[in-house]
Coordinates of C-alpha atoms in Angstrom, one line a residue:
M1 CA -66.0 91.5 63.1
I2 CA -63.2 93.2 61.3
F3 CA -64.7 92.2 58.0
W4 CA -68.1 93.6 59.1
F5 CA -66.8 97.1 60.1
C6 CA -64.6 97.4 57.1
Y7 CA -67.1 96.3 54.5
Q8 CA -66.7 98.0 51.1
T9 CA -63.5 99.9 51.9
I10 CA -60.3 99.2 50.1
S11 CA -58.1 99.7 53.1
C12 CA -60.2 97.3 55.2
S13 CA -60.2 94.8 52.3
L14 CA -56.4 94.8 52.4
T15 CA -56.5 94.5 56.1
V16 CA -58.8 91.5 55.9
N17 CA -56.8 89.9 53.2
V18 CA -53.5 90.3 55.2
Y19 CA -55.2 89.0 58.3
Y20 CA -56.5 85.8 56.7
F21 CA -53.2 85.3 54.9
A22 CA -51.4 85.5 58.2
L23 CA -53.8 83.1 59.7
L24 CA -53.2 80.7 56.8
I25 CA -49.5 81.0 57.2
L26 CA -49.7 80.3 60.9
Q27 CA -51.9 77.3 60.2
V28 CA -49.4 75.9 57.7
I29 CA -46.5 76.5 60.0
S30 CA -48.3 74.9 62.9
M31 CA -49.3 71.9 60.8
S32 CA -45.7 71.5 59.5
M33 CA -44.4 71.6 63.1
V34 CA -46.9 68.9 64.1
L35 CA -45.9 66.8 61.1
V36 CA -42.2 67.2 61.8
L37 CA -42.8 66.3 65.5
V38 CA -44.9 63.2 64.5
A39 CA -42.2 62.2 62.0
L40 CA -39.5 62.5 64.7
I41 CA -41.6 60.4 67.1
L42 CA -42.5 57.8 64.5
G43 CA -38.9 57.7 63.2
A44 CA -37.6 57.1 66.7
E45 CA -40.1 54.4 67.3
A46 CA -39.3 52.8 64.0
R47 CA -35.6 52.8 64.8
K48 CA -36.4 51.2 68.1
G49 CA -38.6 48.7 66.3
R50 CA -35.7 47.7 63.9
V51 CA -33.8 46.2 66.9
L52 CA -36.7 43.7 67.0
E53 CA -38.1 42.7 70.3
S54 CA -36.0 42.6 73.4
F55 CA -34.1 39.3 73.8
E56 CA -31.3 37.9 75.9
Y57 CA -27.9 36.5 74.9
N58 CA -24.8 35.5 76.9
A59 CA -21.5 37.3 76.6
I60 CA -18.4 38.3 78.5
S61 CA -19.6 41.9 78.3
C62 CA -22.9 43.6 77.7
R63 CA -23.2 46.7 75.6
G64 CA -24.8 50.1 76.3
H65 CA -25.7 50.9 72.6
S66 CA -26.8 49.0 69.5
A67 CA -27.5 49.6 65.8
L68 CA -28.4 47.6 62.7
I69 CA -26.2 47.2 59.6
T70 CA -29.2 48.4 57.5
D71 CA -28.8 51.9 59.2
F72 CA -25.5 52.2 57.4
G73 CA -26.7 51.3 53.9
G74 CA -26.5 47.5 54.3
I75 CA -28.5 45.4 51.8
G76 CA -28.9 41.7 52.5
D77 CA -29.7 40.5 48.9
G78 CA -26.5 38.4 48.5
K79 CA -25.4 40.5 45.6
T80 CA -24.7 44.0 46.8
S81 CA -21.4 44.6 48.5
N82 CA -21.7 45.6 52.1
T83 CA -18.0 46.2 52.9
K84 CA -18.5 49.9 53.2
A85 CA -21.6 49.5 55.3
F86 CA -19.7 47.3 57.8
L87 CA -16.7 49.7 57.8
D88 CA -19.0 52.7 58.4
A89 CA -21.0 50.9 61.1
V90 CA -17.9 49.9 63.1
N91 CA -16.4 53.4 62.7
H92 CA -19.6 55.0 63.9
L93 CA -20.1 52.7 66.9
S94 CA -16.4 53.0 68.0
Q95 CA -17.4 56.3 69.6
Y96 CA -19.2 54.4 72.3
A97 CA -16.2 52.3 73.4
S98 CA -15.8 54.3 76.6
D99 CA -19.5 54.6 77.1
G100 CA -20.7 51.1 77.6
G101 CA -19.6 49.8 74.2
A102 CA -21.8 49.0 71.2
L103 CA -23.4 46.1 69.4
L104 CA -23.9 45.8 65.6
Y105 CA -26.9 43.6 64.8
V106 CA -27.0 41.8 61.5
P107 CA -30.6 40.7 60.7
A108 CA -31.8 37.9 58.4
G109 CA -30.4 38.2 54.9
Q110 CA -27.4 37.4 52.8
W111 CA -24.8 40.1 53.4
L112 CA -22.0 40.0 50.9
T113 CA -18.8 41.7 52.2
G114 CA -15.1 41.8 52.0
S115 CA -12.7 42.1 54.9
F116 CA -13.6 44.5 57.7
S117 CA -12.1 45.2 61.1
L118 CA -13.8 45.4 64.5
T119 CA -13.1 47.8 67.3
S120 CA -12.7 47.5 71.1
H121 CA -15.7 47.0 73.4
F122 CA -17.7 45.8 70.5
T123 CA -20.1 43.0 69.7
L124 CA -21.0 41.7 66.2
Y125 CA -24.3 39.8 66.5
L126 CA -25.7 37.6 63.8
H127 CA -29.4 36.7 63.6
K128 CA -30.1 33.0 63.1
D129 CA -31.0 33.6 59.5
A130 CA -28.2 36.0 58.8
V131 CA -25.4 34.9 56.4
L132 CA -22.2 36.8 55.9
L133 CA -21.0 35.9 52.4
A134 CA -17.3 36.5 51.8
S135 CA -16.7 38.6 48.7
Q136 CA -14.8 37.0 45.7
D137 CA -13.6 40.4 44.6
M138 CA -9.9 40.5 45.7
S139 CA -10.0 44.3 45.8
E140 CA -12.1 44.0 48.9
W141 CA -9.3 42.1 50.8
P142 CA -6.5 44.4 52.0
V143 CA -3.0 42.8 52.0
L144 CA -1.1 42.6 55.3
K145 CA 2.5 41.9 56.1
A146 CA 3.5 38.4 57.0
L147 CA 3.2 37.5 60.6
P148 CA 6.5 38.2 62.4
S149 CA 6.6 34.7 64.0
Y150 CA 6.3 33.1 60.5
G151 CA 8.5 35.4 58.4
R152 CA 6.5 34.8 55.3
G153 CA 3.0 33.8 54.1
R154 CA 2.0 30.1 54.2
D155 CA 0.7 30.0 50.6
A156 CA 3.3 32.4 49.1
A157 CA 6.5 34.2 50.1
G158 CA 4.8 37.6 50.3
G159 CA 2.1 38.9 52.7
R160 CA -1.4 37.7 53.3
F161 CA -4.9 38.8 52.7
A162 CA -6.7 40.3 55.8
S163 CA -9.3 38.0 57.3
L164 CA -13.0 38.4 56.7
I165 CA -13.6 39.6 60.3
F166 CA -10.3 41.1 61.6
G167 CA -9.0 43.1 64.4
T168 CA -5.7 44.1 66.0
N169 CA -4.8 45.7 69.3
L170 CA -8.3 45.3 70.6
T171 CA -9.8 44.6 74.0
D172 CA -13.2 43.2 74.8
V173 CA -14.4 42.1 71.3
I174 CA -17.2 39.6 70.7
V175 CA -18.5 37.7 67.6
T176 CA -21.7 35.9 68.5
G177 CA -25.4 35.5 67.7
A178 CA -28.2 33.0 67.4
N179 CA -26.1 30.6 65.3
G180 CA -25.9 32.8 62.3
T181 CA -23.6 31.8 59.4
I182 CA -20.3 33.1 58.1
D183 CA -19.7 31.6 54.6
G184 CA -16.2 32.0 53.2
Q185 CA -17.2 30.8 49.7
G186 CA -13.9 29.1 49.7
A187 CA -14.1 27.2 46.4
F188 CA -12.9 30.3 44.6
W189 CA -9.8 30.5 46.8
W190 CA -9.1 26.8 46.8
Q191 CA -9.0 26.7 43.0
S192 CA -6.6 29.6 42.9
F193 CA -4.4 27.9 45.5
H194 CA -4.3 24.6 43.6
K195 CA -3.5 26.4 40.3
G196 CA -0.6 28.3 42.0
K197 CA -2.2 31.7 41.1
L198 CA -2.1 33.3 44.6
K199 CA 0.5 36.0 45.3
Y200 CA -0.6 36.2 48.9
T201 CA -1.8 33.8 51.6
R202 CA -5.5 33.1 51.6
P203 CA -7.6 35.0 54.2
Y204 CA -9.1 33.3 57.3
L205 CA -12.7 33.8 58.4
I206 CA -12.0 35.3 61.9
E207 CA -8.6 36.6 63.1
F208 CA -7.7 38.8 66.1
M209 CA -4.1 39.9 66.7
Y210 CA -2.5 41.4 69.8
S211 CA -5.9 41.5 71.5
D212 CA -7.3 40.6 74.9
N213 CA -10.7 39.4 76.1
I214 CA -12.1 37.8 73.0
Q215 CA -15.3 35.8 72.6
I216 CA -16.3 33.9 69.5
S217 CA -19.5 31.9 70.0
N218 CA -22.8 30.5 68.7
A219 CA -22.0 30.7 65.0
T220 CA -21.7 28.4 62.0
L221 CA -18.6 28.8 59.8
L222 CA -18.7 27.4 56.3
N223 CA -16.2 26.9 53.5
S224 CA -13.3 29.1 54.8
P225 CA -10.7 30.0 52.2
S226 CA -8.1 28.6 54.6
W227 CA -8.0 28.5 58.5
N228 CA -11.4 29.3 60.1
V229 CA -10.6 30.9 63.5
H230 CA -7.1 32.3 64.2
P231 CA -6.4 34.2 67.4
V232 CA -2.7 35.2 67.4
Y233 CA -0.5 37.0 69.9
S234 CA -3.6 37.3 72.1
S235 CA -4.9 36.3 75.5
N236 CA -8.1 35.5 77.4
I237 CA -10.0 33.9 74.6
L238 CA -13.3 32.0 74.7
V239 CA -14.4 30.0 71.7
Q240 CA -17.7 28.3 72.4
G241 CA -20.6 26.7 70.6
I242 CA -19.0 26.9 67.1
T243 CA -19.9 24.7 64.1
I244 CA -17.3 24.6 61.4
I245 CA -17.9 22.8 58.1
A246 CA -15.7 22.5 55.0
P247 CA -15.2 19.7 52.4
I248 CA -12.8 17.1 53.8
T249 CA -10.6 17.6 50.7
S250 CA -10.5 21.4 51.0
P251 CA -6.9 22.7 51.5
N252 CA -5.7 23.9 54.9
T253 CA -9.2 24.6 56.3
D254 CA -8.1 24.1 59.9
G255 CA -10.9 24.7 62.4
I256 CA -9.5 26.6 65.4
N257 CA -5.9 27.6 65.6
P258 CA -4.7 29.3 68.8
D259 CA -1.3 30.8 67.8
S260 CA 1.1 32.3 70.4
C261 CA -1.8 32.8 72.8
T262 CA -2.3 32.6 76.5
N263 CA -5.5 31.6 78.4
V264 CA -7.7 30.0 75.7
R265 CA -10.8 28.0 76.2
I266 CA -12.4 26.1 73.3
E267 CA -15.5 24.1 74.1
D268 CA -18.8 22.6 72.8
S269 CA -17.8 22.8 69.1
Y270 CA -18.3 20.6 66.1
I271 CA -15.8 20.6 63.2
V272 CA -15.7 18.9 59.8
S273 CA -12.5 19.9 58.1
G274 CA -10.0 19.3 55.3
D275 CA -7.2 19.7 57.9
D276 CA -6.7 19.6 61.7
C277 CA -9.9 20.4 63.7
I278 CA -7.7 22.2 66.2
A279 CA -4.1 23.1 65.5
V280 CA -2.1 24.7 68.3
K281 CA 0.8 26.9 67.0
S282 CA 3.4 29.4 68.0
G283 CA 5.6 30.4 65.0
W284 CA 7.8 28.8 62.3
D285 CA 11.4 27.9 62.6
E286 CA 13.9 30.8 63.2
Y287 CA 11.1 33.4 63.1
G288 CA 9.1 31.7 65.8
I289 CA 12.2 31.1 67.9
S290 CA 13.1 34.8 67.6
F291 CA 9.6 36.0 68.3
G292 CA 9.5 33.7 71.3
M293 CA 5.8 33.8 72.2
P294 CA 4.4 30.4 73.3
T295 CA 0.9 29.1 73.3
K296 CA 0.1 28.1 76.9
Q297 CA -2.8 27.5 79.3
L298 CA -5.1 26.1 76.7
V299 CA -8.3 24.2 77.6
I300 CA -10.2 22.1 74.9
R301 CA -13.3 20.3 75.9
R302 CA -16.4 18.7 74.4
L303 CA -15.1 18.8 70.8
T304 CA -16.5 16.6 68.0
C305 CA -14.2 16.3 65.0
I306 CA -14.4 14.7 61.5
S307 CA -11.2 15.0 59.5
P308 CA -10.2 11.9 57.5
Y309 CA -6.8 13.4 56.5
S310 CA -5.7 15.1 59.6
A311 CA -5.9 15.2 63.4
A312 CA -8.6 16.1 65.9
I313 CA -6.0 18.0 67.9
A314 CA -2.6 18.8 66.4
L315 CA 0.3 20.4 68.3
G316 CA 2.5 22.1 65.6
S317 CA 4.0 21.8 63.2
E318 CA 4.7 25.5 63.6
M319 CA 5.6 25.4 67.3
S320 CA 8.9 27.2 67.5
G321 CA 7.8 29.6 70.2
G322 CA 6.7 26.7 72.4
I323 CA 3.5 25.0 73.5
Q324 CA 2.8 24.3 77.2
D325 CA 0.0 23.4 79.5
V326 CA -2.7 22.1 77.1
R327 CA -5.6 20.3 78.7
A328 CA -8.1 18.5 76.5
E329 CA -11.0 16.3 77.7
D330 CA -14.2 14.8 76.3
I331 CA -13.0 14.6 72.7
T332 CA -14.9 12.7 70.1
A333 CA -13.4 12.0 66.7
I334 CA -15.0 10.0 63.8
H335 CA -13.4 9.0 60.5
T336 CA -10.3 11.1 61.5
E337 CA -6.7 10.3 60.7
S338 CA -5.4 10.7 64.3
G339 CA -6.7 11.6 67.7
V340 CA -3.8 13.7 68.9
R341 CA -0.7 14.5 66.7
I342 CA 2.5 16.2 67.7
K343 CA 4.3 17.6 64.6
T344 CA 7.8 19.0 64.7
A345 CA 11.3 18.6 63.1
R346 CA 14.9 19.6 63.3
G347 CA 15.1 23.4 62.9
R348 CA 11.9 24.0 64.7
G349 CA 13.4 24.6 68.2
G350 CA 10.8 25.4 70.8
F351 CA 9.0 22.9 73.0
V352 CA 5.8 21.0 73.5
K353 CA 5.4 20.0 77.1
D354 CA 2.9 19.5 79.9
I355 CA 0.2 18.1 77.6
Y356 CA -2.8 16.4 79.2
V357 CA -5.6 14.6 77.3
K358 CA -8.3 12.4 78.9
R359 CA -11.6 10.9 77.9
M360 CA -11.3 10.5 74.1
T361 CA -13.8 8.5 72.2
L362 CA -12.6 7.6 68.7
H363 CA -14.3 5.8 65.8
T364 CA -12.6 4.7 62.6
M365 CA -9.1 6.1 62.9
K366 CA -5.8 5.6 61.1
W367 CA -3.8 6.3 64.3
V368 CA -4.9 7.0 67.8
F369 CA -1.6 8.6 68.8
W370 CA 0.9 10.1 66.4
M371 CA 4.1 12.0 67.1
T372 CA 6.2 13.1 64.2
G373 CA 9.8 14.4 64.5
N374 CA 10.5 14.6 60.8
Y375 CA 7.9 17.1 59.6
K376 CA 9.6 18.5 56.5
A377 CA 8.0 21.9 55.8
H378 CA 10.2 24.9 56.6
A379 CA 9.7 28.6 56.2
D380 CA 12.9 28.9 54.1
N381 CA 16.5 27.5 53.9
H382 CA 17.8 29.7 56.7
Y383 CA 16.6 27.6 59.6
D384 CA 19.1 26.2 62.1
P385 CA 19.2 22.4 61.8
N386 CA 20.7 22.3 65.3
A387 CA 17.6 24.0 66.8
L388 CA 16.0 20.9 68.3
P389 CA 12.6 20.8 69.8
V390 CA 11.9 19.6 73.4
I391 CA 9.0 17.2 73.6
Q392 CA 8.2 16.1 77.1
G393 CA 5.5 15.5 79.6
I394 CA 2.8 14.1 77.2
N395 CA -0.1 12.5 79.1
Y396 CA -3.0 10.5 77.6
R397 CA -5.5 8.6 79.7
D398 CA -9.1 7.1 79.5
V399 CA -9.2 6.5 75.7
V400 CA -11.6 4.2 73.9
A401 CA -11.2 3.6 70.2
D402 CA -12.6 1.2 67.6
N403 CA -11.9 0.3 64.0
V404 CA -8.4 1.6 64.2
S405 CA -5.7 0.8 61.6
M406 CA -2.7 1.4 63.9
A407 CA -2.7 2.2 67.6
A408 CA 0.3 4.6 67.6
R409 CA 3.2 5.9 65.5
L410 CA 5.6 7.6 67.8
E411 CA 8.7 8.9 66.1
G412 CA 11.1 11.2 68.0
I413 CA 14.3 12.6 66.7
E414 CA 17.6 10.7 66.8
G415 CA 19.7 12.3 69.6
D416 CA 16.6 14.3 70.7
P417 CA 14.1 11.7 72.0
F418 CA 10.6 12.6 73.1
T419 CA 10.4 12.0 76.8
Q420 CA 8.1 11.5 79.8
I421 CA 5.3 10.1 77.7
C422 CA 2.5 8.6 79.9
I423 CA -0.4 6.6 78.5
S424 CA -3.0 4.8 80.7
N425 CA -6.4 3.2 80.7
V426 CA -6.6 2.9 76.9
T427 CA -8.6 0.3 74.9
I428 CA -8.1 0.3 71.2
G429 CA -10.2 -2.0 69.0
M430 CA -8.3 -2.8 65.8
A431 CA -9.9 -2.8 62.4
A432 CA -10.3 -6.0 60.4
K433 CA -7.4 -5.0 58.1
A434 CA -5.3 -3.3 60.7
K435 CA -1.5 -3.3 60.6
K436 CA 0.1 -6.4 61.9
I437 CA 2.2 -4.4 64.4
P438 CA -0.1 -1.9 66.1
W439 CA 2.7 0.2 67.7
T440 CA 5.8 1.6 66.2
C441 CA 8.2 3.6 68.5
T442 CA 11.5 5.2 67.8
D443 CA 13.4 7.7 70.0
V444 CA 10.8 8.0 72.7
D445 CA 10.6 7.0 76.3
G446 CA 7.9 6.9 78.9
I447 CA 5.4 4.6 80.7
T448 CA 2.1 2.9 80.1
S449 CA -0.6 1.3 82.3
G450 CA -3.7 -0.7 81.3
V451 CA -3.2 -0.2 77.6
S452 CA -4.5 -2.6 74.9
P453 CA -3.1 -3.7 72.5
R454 CA 0.2 -3.9 74.3
P455 CA 2.5 -0.9 73.7
C456 CA 6.0 -1.0 72.3
E457 CA 8.9 -1.8 74.6
L458 CA 10.0 1.8 74.9
L459 CA 6.8 2.4 76.8
P460 CA 6.8 -0.4 79.4
D461 CA 3.7 -1.3 81.3
Q462 CA 3.8 -0.3 85.0
G463 CA 0.9 -2.3 86.2
P464 CA -2.6 -1.4 87.3
E465 CA -1.4 0.8 90.2
K466 CA -0.3 3.4 87.6
L467 CA -3.7 3.8 86.0
T468 CA -4.1 7.3 87.3
A469 CA -0.5 8.4 86.6
C470 CA -1.4 10.5 83.6
D471 CA -4.1 12.7 85.2
F472 CA -4.7 16.4 84.8
P473 CA -3.2 18.9 87.2
A474 CA -5.6 19.6 90.1
E475 CA -5.5 23.4 89.9
P476 CA -7.8 24.9 87.3
L477 CA -6.6 27.5 84.8
S478 CA -7.7 31.2 85.1
I479 CA -9.6 31.0 81.8
D480 CA -12.0 28.4 83.5
Q481 CA -13.1 31.1 85.9
V482 CA -14.5 33.3 83.1
E483 CA -18.3 33.3 83.2
L484 CA -20.7 34.8 80.7
K485 CA -23.2 37.5 81.6
S486 CA -26.9 37.5 80.6
C487 CA -27.3 40.5 78.3
T488 CA -30.4 42.1 76.9
L489 CA -30.6 43.6 73.3
G490 CA -33.3 46.1 72.5
T491 CA -32.5 49.3 74.4
N492 CA -30.3 52.3 73.9
Y493 CA -30.6 52.2 70.1
V494 CA -28.2 54.7 68.4

């Protein structure tokens, strides 16, 4: 209508042009707003979609928020370093620690990374086809001070490289998933170790220090540079459903090493290792004695171990802070050097006492029971040779073994015998080329009942009425009361 009344006039032409230009601008603005709104909606939906479909998992704590490593620049091509992406992700998600906690989801892919630290009230979740690949670039591994209970690194006198997944002074931290993989690519480190080229101690795959309420579960750990799982100075720890595999000749690739920890439960795990499948520790010589933090109230159950040059379960040799109240049951070892080994020496001090083991099934072993009081390795030359360990209250029962080279080698310390040893209901089938004398015992005392072949004279048979003399304590430990919750992933994406 405006155009009709203003036809052929200059002023009206300008009015019409301005009018239609304004309409055009309004249309462009409106369309832009619609596009922005659509983009925001689609973007939000896409972000939700990246969490994948909702699914359940079990954990000591559920989380109120979740994110993907790809949201922080992660690239799972096995070549690109994701160290910064993991550091940024944890830093960002730490803001939710007091608001229900957060979960970082690692999807399928190969995620190359150096060391990174977790935060409290945090879950690292690995998809079944996710692989964390440990970087071989030493600049991506910070150097830490030696542990105070050790006084020095184990590979070198200096400090130690931070573990791949690390944390200190944390509470409520979880590493879990759908049996995703953490690959330490250890060959690089093993070669450097054998060539004496390391200035610092090799990193571990997972280590938490001074922390409480820890869960490590449902994951496969491969080729660790050194120890695989190392909780230290920590409490209330659940390690469950872990598979650990390393070449049987790889150096110091211990499976799970609780170290100066209280209330630990290790269960349903399978370990093939170049060292002890489980090694219980508490510090080294004068440093461990001074630090004075024992490992106690430890449960180990349903463990399968293959370690031809080491033990299924070792107590020590670094036990100077003490080890007490260890309960192991339903242990299977195949082609393993010994079932249970206690390692100590003059200068260690400390104690190993109240140890209970039952229902071991062993196939092709060098020794079933081994206690060593002359383990030579020391932190330095400043240890006190008069610091003698106390080894007492060692209980084994319900053991079946076959193809064994030697039933037991029990060697206490002269003037400091290992005491209160109890072994009952044990049947050991000797190998065709077994040692002629199946038991050797020095500086030990205790009792046996229903043990074959017949033990040494220092462990006299008490008759069938003592078959139950070596049983577990009746009262359960508090860590056995911990139950997992059913959690759902897929909501509250951040």
